[in-house]
Short mmCIF file of C-alpha atoms in Angstrom, two decimals:
data_model
loop_
_atom_site.label_atom_id
_atom_site.label_comp_id
_atom_site.label_asym_id
_atom_site.label_seq_id
_atom_site.Cartn_x
_atom_site.Cartn_y
_atom_site.Cartn_z
CA MET A 13 -68.42 -41.69 37.95
CA HIS A 14 -68.99 -44.80 40.04
CA ILE A 15 -66.11 -46.73 41.57
CA GLU A 16 -66.53 -50.24 42.84
CA VAL A 17 -63.87 -52.26 44.67
CA ILE A 18 -63.75 -56.05 44.45
CA SER A 19 -61.97 -57.57 47.43
CA THR A 20 -60.42 -60.66 45.81
CA VAL A 21 -60.09 -62.20 42.38
CA ASN A 22 -62.69 -64.84 43.34
CA GLU A 23 -65.31 -62.17 43.85
CA ALA A 24 -64.91 -60.83 40.31
CA ARG A 25 -68.05 -61.40 38.25
CA GLU A 26 -67.95 -60.69 34.54
CA GLY A 27 -71.21 -58.72 34.69
CA ARG A 28 -69.58 -56.22 37.00
CA LEU A 29 -66.83 -55.45 34.48
CA ALA A 30 -68.66 -54.82 31.21
CA GLN A 31 -68.42 -51.25 29.89
CA ARG A 32 -66.05 -50.24 32.66
CA THR A 33 -62.39 -49.56 33.19
CA ALA A 34 -60.85 -52.29 35.34
CA ILE A 35 -57.74 -51.55 37.37
CA VAL A 36 -56.10 -54.75 38.54
CA ILE A 37 -54.13 -54.33 41.77
CA ASP A 38 -51.57 -56.81 43.08
CA VAL A 39 -49.14 -54.66 45.03
CA LEU A 40 -47.05 -57.60 46.32
CA ARG A 41 -45.90 -58.10 43.71
CA ALA A 42 -47.34 -58.77 40.25
CA THR A 43 -48.54 -55.32 39.19
CA SER A 44 -45.57 -53.59 40.84
CA THR A 45 -43.29 -55.89 38.84
CA ILE A 46 -45.22 -55.28 35.59
CA VAL A 47 -44.90 -51.50 36.06
CA THR A 48 -41.17 -51.90 36.77
CA ALA A 49 -40.61 -54.14 33.74
CA LEU A 50 -42.35 -51.82 31.28
CA GLU A 51 -40.69 -48.73 32.76
CA ALA A 52 -37.34 -50.53 32.34
CA GLY A 53 -38.00 -50.97 28.64
CA ALA A 54 -39.64 -54.36 28.24
CA CYS A 55 -41.73 -54.21 25.04
CA GLY A 56 -44.64 -56.05 26.67
CA VAL A 57 -45.71 -58.32 29.51
CA VAL A 58 -47.98 -61.26 28.72
CA PRO A 59 -49.80 -62.44 31.86
CA VAL A 60 -50.67 -66.14 31.82
CA GLU A 61 -52.34 -68.27 34.44
CA THR A 62 -50.23 -71.43 34.50
CA VAL A 63 -46.59 -72.45 34.28
CA LEU A 64 -47.42 -74.73 31.33
CA GLU A 65 -49.02 -71.86 29.43
CA ALA A 66 -45.97 -69.71 30.07
CA ARG A 67 -43.64 -72.36 28.67
CA ALA A 68 -45.91 -72.98 25.66
CA LEU A 69 -46.24 -69.28 24.85
CA GLY A 70 -42.60 -68.28 25.30
CA ARG A 71 -40.89 -67.61 21.97
CA SER A 72 -37.19 -67.26 21.32
CA GLY A 73 -36.01 -64.03 22.92
CA ASP A 74 -38.83 -63.92 25.48
CA LEU A 75 -38.14 -63.90 29.21
CA LEU A 76 -40.13 -66.36 31.31
CA ALA A 77 -40.93 -64.93 34.72
CA GLY A 78 -43.09 -65.76 37.68
CA GLU A 79 -43.55 -67.20 41.13
CA ARG A 80 -45.45 -69.75 43.10
CA PHE A 81 -45.75 -69.16 46.86
CA CYS A 82 -43.46 -66.12 46.50
CA ARG A 83 -40.63 -68.23 44.98
CA LYS A 84 -39.17 -68.23 41.46
CA ILE A 85 -40.32 -71.05 39.17
CA ALA A 86 -37.68 -73.66 38.28
CA GLY A 87 -36.18 -73.06 34.83
CA PHE A 88 -37.59 -69.53 34.48
CA GLU A 89 -35.20 -66.65 33.84
CA LEU A 90 -36.86 -64.35 36.36
CA GLY A 91 -38.95 -64.50 39.53
CA ASN A 92 -41.43 -61.83 40.57
CA SER A 93 -39.20 -59.31 42.35
CA PRO A 94 -39.13 -55.80 40.83
CA TYR A 95 -35.37 -55.73 41.48
CA GLU A 96 -34.82 -58.42 38.84
CA PHE A 97 -36.46 -56.37 36.08
CA THR A 98 -33.60 -53.99 35.31
CA PRO A 99 -33.13 -52.24 31.94
CA GLU A 100 -30.07 -54.43 31.28
CA VAL A 101 -32.19 -57.56 31.58
CA VAL A 102 -35.54 -56.61 30.07
CA ARG A 103 -34.98 -53.81 27.50
CA ASN A 104 -36.77 -54.67 24.23
CA ARG A 105 -37.66 -58.11 25.54
CA ARG A 106 -41.16 -59.54 25.89
CA VAL A 107 -41.86 -60.97 29.35
CA VAL A 108 -44.23 -63.90 29.86
CA LEU A 109 -45.33 -63.68 33.49
CA THR A 110 -47.29 -66.08 35.67
CA THR A 111 -47.99 -65.32 39.32
CA THR A 112 -50.35 -66.82 41.87
CA ASN A 113 -53.00 -64.12 41.95
CA GLY A 114 -52.16 -61.11 39.80
CA THR A 115 -52.24 -62.79 36.42
CA ARG A 116 -55.49 -64.58 37.33
CA ALA A 117 -57.00 -61.21 38.16
CA LEU A 118 -55.86 -59.77 34.83
CA HIS A 119 -57.53 -62.66 33.01
CA LYS A 120 -60.73 -62.23 35.00
CA SER A 121 -60.89 -58.59 33.95
CA LEU A 122 -60.92 -59.23 30.19
CA ARG A 123 -64.60 -58.30 29.89
CA ALA A 124 -63.90 -54.71 30.88
CA ASP A 125 -63.62 -52.04 28.17
CA HIS A 126 -60.17 -51.09 29.39
CA VAL A 127 -57.80 -52.98 31.70
CA LEU A 128 -55.00 -51.17 33.53
CA ALA A 129 -52.43 -52.51 35.99
CA GLY A 130 -52.24 -50.43 39.17
CA CYS A 131 -50.03 -50.44 42.23
CA LEU A 132 -48.70 -47.94 44.75
CA MET A 133 -45.79 -47.12 42.44
CA ASN A 134 -48.03 -45.76 39.66
CA ALA A 135 -51.16 -44.87 41.64
CA THR A 136 -51.56 -41.25 40.55
CA ALA A 137 -50.70 -41.94 36.89
CA CYS A 138 -53.11 -44.87 36.88
CA ALA A 139 -55.90 -42.83 38.50
CA LYS A 140 -55.37 -40.06 35.93
CA ALA A 141 -55.54 -42.55 33.05
CA ALA A 142 -58.75 -44.04 34.45
CA ALA A 143 -60.30 -40.59 34.91
CA GLU A 144 -59.49 -39.73 31.29
CA LEU A 145 -61.17 -42.91 30.02
CA ARG A 146 -64.49 -41.61 31.39
CA ARG A 147 -65.96 -44.98 32.30
CA ASP A 148 -67.13 -46.27 35.64
CA VAL A 149 -64.22 -47.96 37.37
CA VAL A 150 -63.80 -51.36 38.97
CA LEU A 151 -60.77 -51.77 41.20
CA LEU A 152 -60.00 -55.47 41.31
CA CYS A 153 -57.83 -56.39 44.28
CA ALA A 154 -56.04 -59.62 43.42
CA GLY A 155 -55.71 -60.75 47.04
CA SER A 156 -53.68 -63.71 48.13
CA HIS A 157 -54.81 -67.34 48.12
CA ASP A 158 -58.46 -66.29 47.80
CA GLU A 159 -58.23 -63.90 50.73
CA PHE A 160 -58.29 -60.11 50.82
CA ALA A 161 -54.75 -58.67 50.92
CA LEU A 162 -54.15 -55.55 53.04
CA GLU A 163 -51.78 -53.91 50.56
CA ASP A 164 -54.23 -54.22 47.67
CA GLY A 165 -56.99 -52.61 49.72
CA LEU A 166 -54.65 -49.79 50.73
CA CYS A 167 -53.77 -49.18 47.09
CA ALA A 168 -57.45 -49.21 46.09
CA GLY A 169 -58.07 -46.51 48.71
CA LEU A 170 -55.17 -44.43 47.38
CA ILE A 171 -56.38 -44.71 43.77
CA ILE A 172 -59.91 -43.70 44.86
CA SER A 173 -58.41 -40.70 46.65
CA LYS A 174 -56.56 -39.68 43.46
CA ILE A 175 -59.55 -40.23 41.14
CA LYS A 176 -61.62 -38.05 43.48
CA SER A 177 -58.99 -35.33 43.23
CA PHE A 178 -59.18 -35.48 39.41
CA CYS A 179 -62.97 -35.81 39.06
CA GLY A 180 -64.21 -33.81 42.04
CA GLN A 181 -67.54 -34.42 43.72
CA ASN A 182 -68.98 -36.53 40.91
CA VAL A 183 -67.32 -39.69 42.19
CA GLU A 184 -69.40 -42.24 44.09
CA THR A 185 -67.97 -45.37 45.67
CA ASP A 186 -69.61 -48.60 46.73
CA ASP A 187 -69.50 -49.52 50.43
CA PHE A 188 -66.27 -51.47 50.11
CA GLY A 189 -64.66 -48.59 48.22
CA THR A 190 -65.73 -46.15 50.93
CA ALA A 191 -64.18 -48.39 53.58
CA MET A 192 -60.91 -48.76 51.64
CA HIS A 193 -60.75 -45.00 51.07
CA GLY A 194 -61.15 -44.45 54.82
CA PHE A 195 -58.57 -47.12 55.58
CA TYR A 196 -56.08 -45.47 53.22
CA GLN A 197 -56.63 -42.08 54.84
CA HIS A 198 -55.84 -43.67 58.21
CA ALA A 199 -52.77 -45.58 57.01
CA GLN A 200 -51.27 -43.13 54.52
CA HIS A 201 -48.56 -41.88 56.86
CA ASN A 202 -47.23 -45.39 57.52
CA VAL A 203 -47.38 -47.17 54.17
CA VAL A 204 -44.29 -49.35 54.57
CA GLY A 205 -45.33 -50.38 58.10
CA THR A 206 -48.83 -51.22 56.88
CA LEU A 207 -47.48 -53.38 54.05
CA LEU A 208 -45.10 -55.17 56.40
CA SER A 209 -47.98 -55.90 58.82
CA GLY A 210 -50.08 -57.74 56.22
CA THR A 211 -50.05 -61.47 55.57
CA THR A 212 -48.11 -61.22 52.30
CA GLY A 213 -45.69 -58.69 53.78
CA LYS A 214 -44.92 -61.02 56.67
CA ARG A 215 -44.42 -63.93 54.26
CA LEU A 216 -42.01 -61.88 52.16
CA ILE A 217 -40.03 -60.88 55.26
CA LYS A 218 -39.67 -64.57 56.18
CA LEU A 219 -38.40 -65.29 52.65
CA GLY A 220 -35.83 -62.50 52.95
CA CYS A 221 -37.67 -60.19 50.53
CA SER A 222 -38.47 -57.24 52.79
CA ARG A 223 -36.51 -55.04 50.35
CA ASP A 224 -39.20 -55.86 47.75
CA VAL A 225 -41.91 -54.65 50.13
CA GLU A 226 -40.11 -51.35 50.62
CA ARG A 227 -39.72 -50.91 46.88
CA CYS A 228 -43.37 -51.73 46.16
CA ALA A 229 -44.38 -49.15 48.81
CA GLN A 230 -42.82 -46.25 46.89
CA ILE A 231 -45.93 -44.28 46.00
CA ASP A 232 -45.85 -42.57 42.59
CA CYS A 233 -42.25 -43.41 41.76
CA SER A 234 -43.42 -44.31 38.23
CA GLN A 235 -45.52 -42.72 35.50
CA ALA A 236 -45.95 -46.03 33.66
CA VAL A 237 -49.54 -47.20 33.19
CA PRO A 238 -49.62 -50.73 31.78
CA ARG A 239 -52.70 -51.33 29.67
CA LEU A 240 -53.91 -54.63 28.29
CA GLN A 241 -53.88 -54.66 24.50
CA GLY A 242 -54.92 -58.07 23.21
CA ASP A 243 -53.08 -60.49 25.46
CA THR A 244 -50.21 -58.15 26.28
CA LEU A 245 -49.70 -55.36 28.77
CA GLN A 246 -48.01 -52.39 27.18
CA LEU A 247 -47.51 -48.71 27.89
CA SER A 248 -50.17 -46.73 26.07
CA MET B 24 -55.91 -64.00 70.46
CA HIS B 25 -56.60 -63.99 66.75
CA ILE B 26 -59.46 -61.99 65.27
CA GLU B 27 -60.75 -62.64 61.78
CA VAL B 28 -63.38 -60.57 59.99
CA ILE B 29 -65.67 -62.13 57.39
CA SER B 30 -67.02 -59.51 54.99
CA THR B 31 -70.44 -61.00 54.17
CA VAL B 32 -72.59 -63.91 55.24
CA ASN B 33 -71.79 -65.69 51.95
CA GLU B 34 -68.10 -65.78 52.80
CA ALA B 35 -68.71 -67.63 56.06
CA ARG B 36 -67.23 -71.13 55.97
CA GLU B 37 -68.00 -73.51 58.80
CA GLY B 38 -64.34 -74.49 59.16
CA ARG B 39 -63.50 -70.93 60.08
CA LEU B 40 -65.92 -70.92 63.00
CA ALA B 41 -65.13 -74.11 64.92
CA GLN B 42 -63.70 -73.57 68.43
CA ARG B 43 -64.12 -69.84 68.17
CA THR B 44 -66.41 -67.12 69.43
CA ALA B 45 -68.49 -65.72 66.59
CA ILE B 46 -69.86 -62.20 66.81
CA VAL B 47 -72.59 -61.63 64.24
CA ILE B 48 -72.90 -58.00 63.16
CA ASP B 49 -75.89 -56.55 61.30
CA VAL B 50 -75.95 -52.93 62.41
CA LEU B 51 -78.84 -51.94 60.10
CA ARG B 52 -80.79 -53.36 61.67
CA ALA B 53 -81.09 -56.98 62.88
CA THR B 54 -78.52 -57.12 65.67
CA SER B 55 -79.36 -53.57 66.83
CA THR B 56 -82.99 -54.64 67.06
CA ILE B 57 -82.13 -57.87 68.91
CA VAL B 58 -80.10 -55.90 71.49
CA THR B 59 -82.98 -53.43 71.88
CA ALA B 60 -85.58 -56.19 72.26
CA LEU B 61 -83.66 -58.08 74.96
CA GLU B 62 -82.75 -54.89 76.80
CA ALA B 63 -86.46 -53.99 76.74
CA GLY B 64 -87.32 -57.24 78.52
CA ALA B 65 -88.08 -59.76 75.77
CA CYS B 66 -87.33 -63.21 77.20
CA GLY B 67 -85.66 -64.37 73.99
CA VAL B 68 -85.28 -63.76 70.28
CA VAL B 69 -85.43 -66.73 67.92
CA PRO B 70 -83.74 -65.93 64.61
CA VAL B 71 -85.18 -67.85 61.64
CA GLU B 72 -84.32 -67.68 57.97
CA THR B 73 -87.72 -67.66 56.27
CA VAL B 74 -91.16 -66.17 56.75
CA LEU B 75 -92.68 -69.66 56.62
CA GLU B 76 -90.40 -70.86 59.42
CA ALA B 77 -91.34 -67.85 61.51
CA ARG B 78 -95.05 -68.58 61.12
CA ALA B 79 -94.54 -72.31 61.83
CA LEU B 80 -92.45 -71.66 64.93
CA GLY B 81 -94.54 -68.91 66.48
CA ARG B 82 -96.46 -70.12 69.53
CA SER B 83 -99.29 -68.39 71.30
CA GLY B 84 -97.92 -65.31 73.04
CA ASP B 85 -94.92 -64.97 70.70
CA LEU B 86 -94.35 -61.86 68.64
CA LEU B 87 -93.59 -62.38 64.96
CA ALA B 88 -91.15 -59.78 63.68
CA GLY B 89 -89.09 -59.12 60.60
CA GLU B 90 -88.52 -57.41 57.31
CA ARG B 91 -87.90 -58.02 53.67
CA PHE B 92 -86.22 -55.21 51.71
CA CYS B 93 -86.37 -53.04 54.84
CA ARG B 94 -90.17 -53.38 55.08
CA LYS B 95 -92.35 -55.11 57.67
CA ILE B 96 -93.74 -58.51 56.64
CA ALA B 97 -97.51 -58.68 56.09
CA GLY B 98 -99.34 -60.12 59.08
CA PHE B 99 -96.39 -59.83 61.46
CA GLU B 100 -96.78 -57.85 64.69
CA LEU B 101 -93.46 -56.07 64.31
CA GLY B 102 -91.01 -54.98 61.62
CA ASN B 103 -87.27 -54.58 62.20
CA SER B 104 -87.04 -51.06 63.65
CA PRO B 105 -85.55 -50.80 67.15
CA TYR B 106 -88.22 -48.18 67.94
CA GLU B 107 -90.95 -50.83 67.76
CA PHE B 108 -89.35 -52.99 70.44
CA THR B 109 -90.43 -51.05 73.53
CA PRO B 110 -90.78 -52.56 77.00
CA GLU B 111 -94.57 -52.15 76.72
CA VAL B 112 -94.64 -54.33 73.62
CA VAL B 113 -91.97 -56.97 74.23
CA ARG B 114 -91.58 -57.46 78.01
CA ASN B 115 -91.64 -61.19 78.86
CA ARG B 116 -92.51 -62.07 75.27
CA ARG B 117 -90.54 -64.31 72.97
CA VAL B 118 -89.79 -62.73 69.60
CA VAL B 119 -89.46 -64.82 66.42
CA LEU B 120 -87.42 -62.69 64.02
CA THR B 121 -86.61 -63.10 60.34
CA THR B 122 -84.56 -60.54 58.45
CA THR B 123 -82.83 -60.57 55.08
CA ASN B 124 -79.25 -60.97 56.22
CA GLY B 125 -78.82 -60.92 59.99
CA THR B 126 -80.73 -64.08 60.81
CA ARG B 127 -78.97 -65.93 57.96
CA ALA B 128 -75.66 -64.87 59.47
CA LEU B 129 -76.71 -66.14 62.91
CA HIS B 130 -77.60 -69.52 61.40
CA LYS B 131 -74.29 -69.69 59.55
CA SER B 132 -72.43 -69.17 62.81
CA LEU B 133 -73.89 -72.17 64.63
CA ARG B 134 -70.62 -74.13 64.41
CA ALA B 135 -68.85 -71.63 66.62
CA ASP B 136 -68.35 -72.44 70.32
CA HIS B 137 -70.12 -69.21 71.30
CA VAL B 138 -72.31 -66.92 69.22
CA LEU B 139 -72.90 -63.31 70.25
CA ALA B 140 -74.90 -60.58 68.54
CA GLY B 141 -72.93 -57.34 68.17
CA CYS B 142 -73.71 -53.86 66.94
CA LEU B 143 -72.57 -50.31 67.65
CA MET B 144 -75.05 -50.05 70.53
CA ASN B 145 -73.39 -52.83 72.56
CA ALA B 146 -69.88 -52.80 71.06
CA THR B 147 -67.86 -52.45 74.27
CA ALA B 148 -70.00 -54.90 76.24
CA CYS B 149 -69.80 -57.39 73.38
CA ALA B 150 -66.02 -56.99 73.05
CA LYS B 151 -65.64 -57.52 76.81
CA ALA B 152 -67.77 -60.68 76.70
CA ALA B 153 -65.71 -62.03 73.79
CA ALA B 154 -62.45 -61.25 75.57
CA GLU B 155 -63.66 -63.11 78.66
CA LEU B 156 -64.55 -66.20 76.61
CA ARG B 157 -60.83 -66.56 75.73
CA ARG B 158 -61.34 -68.02 72.28
CA ASP B 159 -60.16 -66.72 68.93
CA VAL B 160 -62.86 -64.47 67.50
CA VAL B 161 -64.62 -64.35 64.14
CA LEU B 162 -66.53 -61.17 63.39
CA LEU B 163 -69.17 -62.09 60.85
CA CYS B 164 -70.47 -59.04 59.02
CA ALA B 165 -73.93 -59.88 57.70
CA GLY B 166 -73.74 -57.48 54.76
CA SER B 167 -76.66 -56.67 52.54
CA HIS B 168 -77.82 -58.70 49.55
CA ASP B 169 -74.53 -60.60 49.44
CA GLU B 170 -72.46 -57.40 49.44
CA PHE B 171 -70.27 -55.92 52.14
CA ALA B 172 -72.14 -53.29 54.19
CA LEU B 173 -70.22 -50.23 55.36
CA GLU B 174 -71.86 -50.08 58.78
CA ASP B 175 -71.01 -53.70 59.59
CA GLY B 176 -67.36 -53.12 58.68
CA LEU B 177 -67.28 -49.99 60.84
CA CYS B 178 -68.70 -51.93 63.78
CA ALA B 179 -66.17 -54.75 63.26
CA GLY B 180 -63.40 -52.14 63.45
CA LEU B 181 -64.84 -50.70 66.66
CA ILE B 182 -65.15 -54.12 68.30
CA ILE B 183 -61.54 -54.93 67.32
CA SER B 184 -60.47 -51.64 68.87
CA LYS B 185 -62.25 -52.54 72.12
CA ILE B 186 -60.96 -56.13 72.23
CA LYS B 187 -57.44 -54.75 71.77
CA SER B 188 -58.00 -52.41 74.70
CA PHE B 189 -59.07 -55.37 76.88
CA CYS B 190 -56.44 -57.88 75.73
CA GLY B 191 -53.47 -55.65 75.00
CA GLN B 192 -50.74 -56.51 72.51
CA ASN B 193 -51.67 -60.18 72.26
CA VAL B 194 -54.37 -59.52 69.67
CA GLU B 195 -53.64 -60.27 66.02
CA THR B 196 -56.04 -59.51 63.19
CA ASP B 197 -56.28 -60.92 59.69
CA ASP B 198 -55.79 -58.48 56.78
CA PHE B 199 -59.48 -57.64 56.51
CA GLY B 200 -59.64 -57.00 60.25
CA THR B 201 -56.63 -54.69 60.07
CA ALA B 202 -58.32 -52.75 57.26
CA MET B 203 -61.62 -52.46 59.16
CA HIS B 204 -59.77 -51.35 62.31
CA GLY B 205 -58.04 -48.62 60.29
CA PHE B 206 -61.31 -47.63 58.64
CA TYR B 207 -63.00 -47.33 62.04
CA GLN B 208 -60.18 -45.14 63.37
CA HIS B 209 -60.66 -42.85 60.38
CA ALA B 210 -64.48 -42.73 60.64
CA GLN B 211 -64.98 -42.77 64.41
CA HIS B 212 -65.67 -39.06 64.70
CA ASN B 213 -68.48 -39.17 62.12
CA VAL B 214 -70.37 -42.37 62.84
CA VAL B 215 -73.86 -41.17 61.90
CA GLY B 216 -72.60 -39.57 58.69
CA THR B 217 -70.74 -42.76 57.77
CA LEU B 218 -73.83 -44.89 58.33
CA LEU B 219 -75.97 -42.52 56.28
CA SER B 220 -73.45 -42.64 53.42
CA GLY B 221 -73.64 -46.43 53.03
CA THR B 222 -75.96 -48.32 50.71
CA THR B 223 -78.29 -49.52 53.48
CA GLY B 224 -78.28 -46.11 55.15
CA LYS B 225 -79.34 -44.45 51.90
CA ARG B 226 -82.08 -47.05 51.40
CA LEU B 227 -83.42 -46.44 54.91
CA ILE B 228 -83.43 -42.67 54.33
CA LYS B 229 -85.53 -43.22 51.18
CA LEU B 230 -87.95 -45.36 53.19
CA GLY B 231 -88.27 -42.62 55.83
CA CYS B 232 -86.28 -44.55 58.44
CA SER B 233 -83.32 -42.22 58.99
CA ARG B 234 -84.32 -42.06 62.68
CA ASP B 235 -83.48 -45.79 62.86
CA VAL B 236 -80.01 -45.12 61.48
CA GLU B 237 -79.38 -42.48 64.14
CA ARG B 238 -80.54 -44.84 66.85
CA CYS B 239 -78.41 -47.72 65.59
CA ALA B 240 -75.39 -45.36 65.57
CA GLN B 241 -75.52 -44.80 69.34
CA ILE B 242 -72.28 -46.44 70.39
CA ASP B 243 -72.38 -48.25 73.75
CA CYS B 244 -75.89 -47.13 74.73
CA SER B 245 -76.54 -50.72 75.88
CA GLN B 246 -74.84 -53.32 78.08
CA ALA B 247 -76.92 -56.15 76.66
CA VAL B 248 -74.96 -58.98 75.01
CA PRO B 249 -77.32 -61.40 73.26
CA ARG B 250 -75.90 -64.91 73.19
CA LEU B 251 -77.24 -67.87 71.26
CA GLN B 252 -78.42 -70.64 73.59
CA GLY B 253 -79.93 -73.47 71.58
CA ASP B 254 -82.04 -71.72 68.96
CA THR B 255 -82.68 -68.60 71.03
CA LEU B 256 -80.74 -65.42 71.69
CA GLN B 257 -80.84 -64.49 75.35
CA LEU B 258 -78.93 -62.30 77.76
CA SER B 259 -76.28 -64.36 79.53
#
């Protein structure tokens, strides 16, 4: 199995996704929030790129959710903090979600055979699902404002580590994947500190959301593996 | 001091270079070869982007050097292996060098206030020179065929580590720099093995050049810090 890591959504080329399993990673916070929402009982999450699309697509009973520059969108029921997506709020509801980078990355990955949403919270479950799909894997780090985001690279390294443990010596990584795997091995004993030292982590601290960072750093707290089916992420 | 790492030559934007010190890194093999050539007594190395430019620029007494796809260019005196650049061959000669990625990266960096050539062989000397220039630093990894190259990222991490040791706690890195610094700390005890595991390393092994990889992995074997002065790299 070959694993390739793409450093930001802008680097994603469709030709690199065909016939592969794509794992979209946006640790702070889109994919962490999607995992939380589905685990809490939402019946699906529809990722859309723009606020207008979200409003147009939302049907009666749907929850509109999302952020721009880490802040909730005016008129939307929910922002992009995992803490908002409780069972009381989301059970049996469909969520229409737009975020700055994560939903763009999900749209970019549509040419892949399978699209999963990965984060630290579901890393092992996500790696296991990818291993079972028996395709080459592309880990697509969403990044932030067209730049590589530290937390997404760390998560890519963790998922590589887990896929290697499932698939043994038959796993090869591209150069960027090798670097992220090494970086994860260095940083694995200080995950929260690493997340807080990154650009997005620092921005979230300034906005009073450091609790979100700590929550998104909880490795393997969930078994939920969101998978894109049509235009909706659901648990398979 | 702020240190930013650019993952490949294609990612280099001129706006990110102004008023900074740029360190161009192409471990396998352009910047390692440039360091070797100047240390061996060449009076200058002129990096050019194309074979035609090299031929047009070469004056009587110059040495034409370079590679395409890791192979020497037909009609040129020298390829791109550090072993070719001995004092007997290059002393007091000017070298006109064209390589696939490294010379492109040097040209991209022209908007920086200072441009240095860095590699594993001169990492500490290069970091010290950059620290003394008291500008923010951009580490420009040349990469290979528009992709991130493992060895360049490793070298960026090493140079960050050394700049931090010279400048103390006042050094901040962007997210990619933090990841490369962590990757270097993980890989530092197996530098040759890391280089041989990368895409370029594997290609050089296939071409019978693994000796070059071992040579380019010799951390701090040189004190030479090539610096761009006009169109020519020289020792300052």
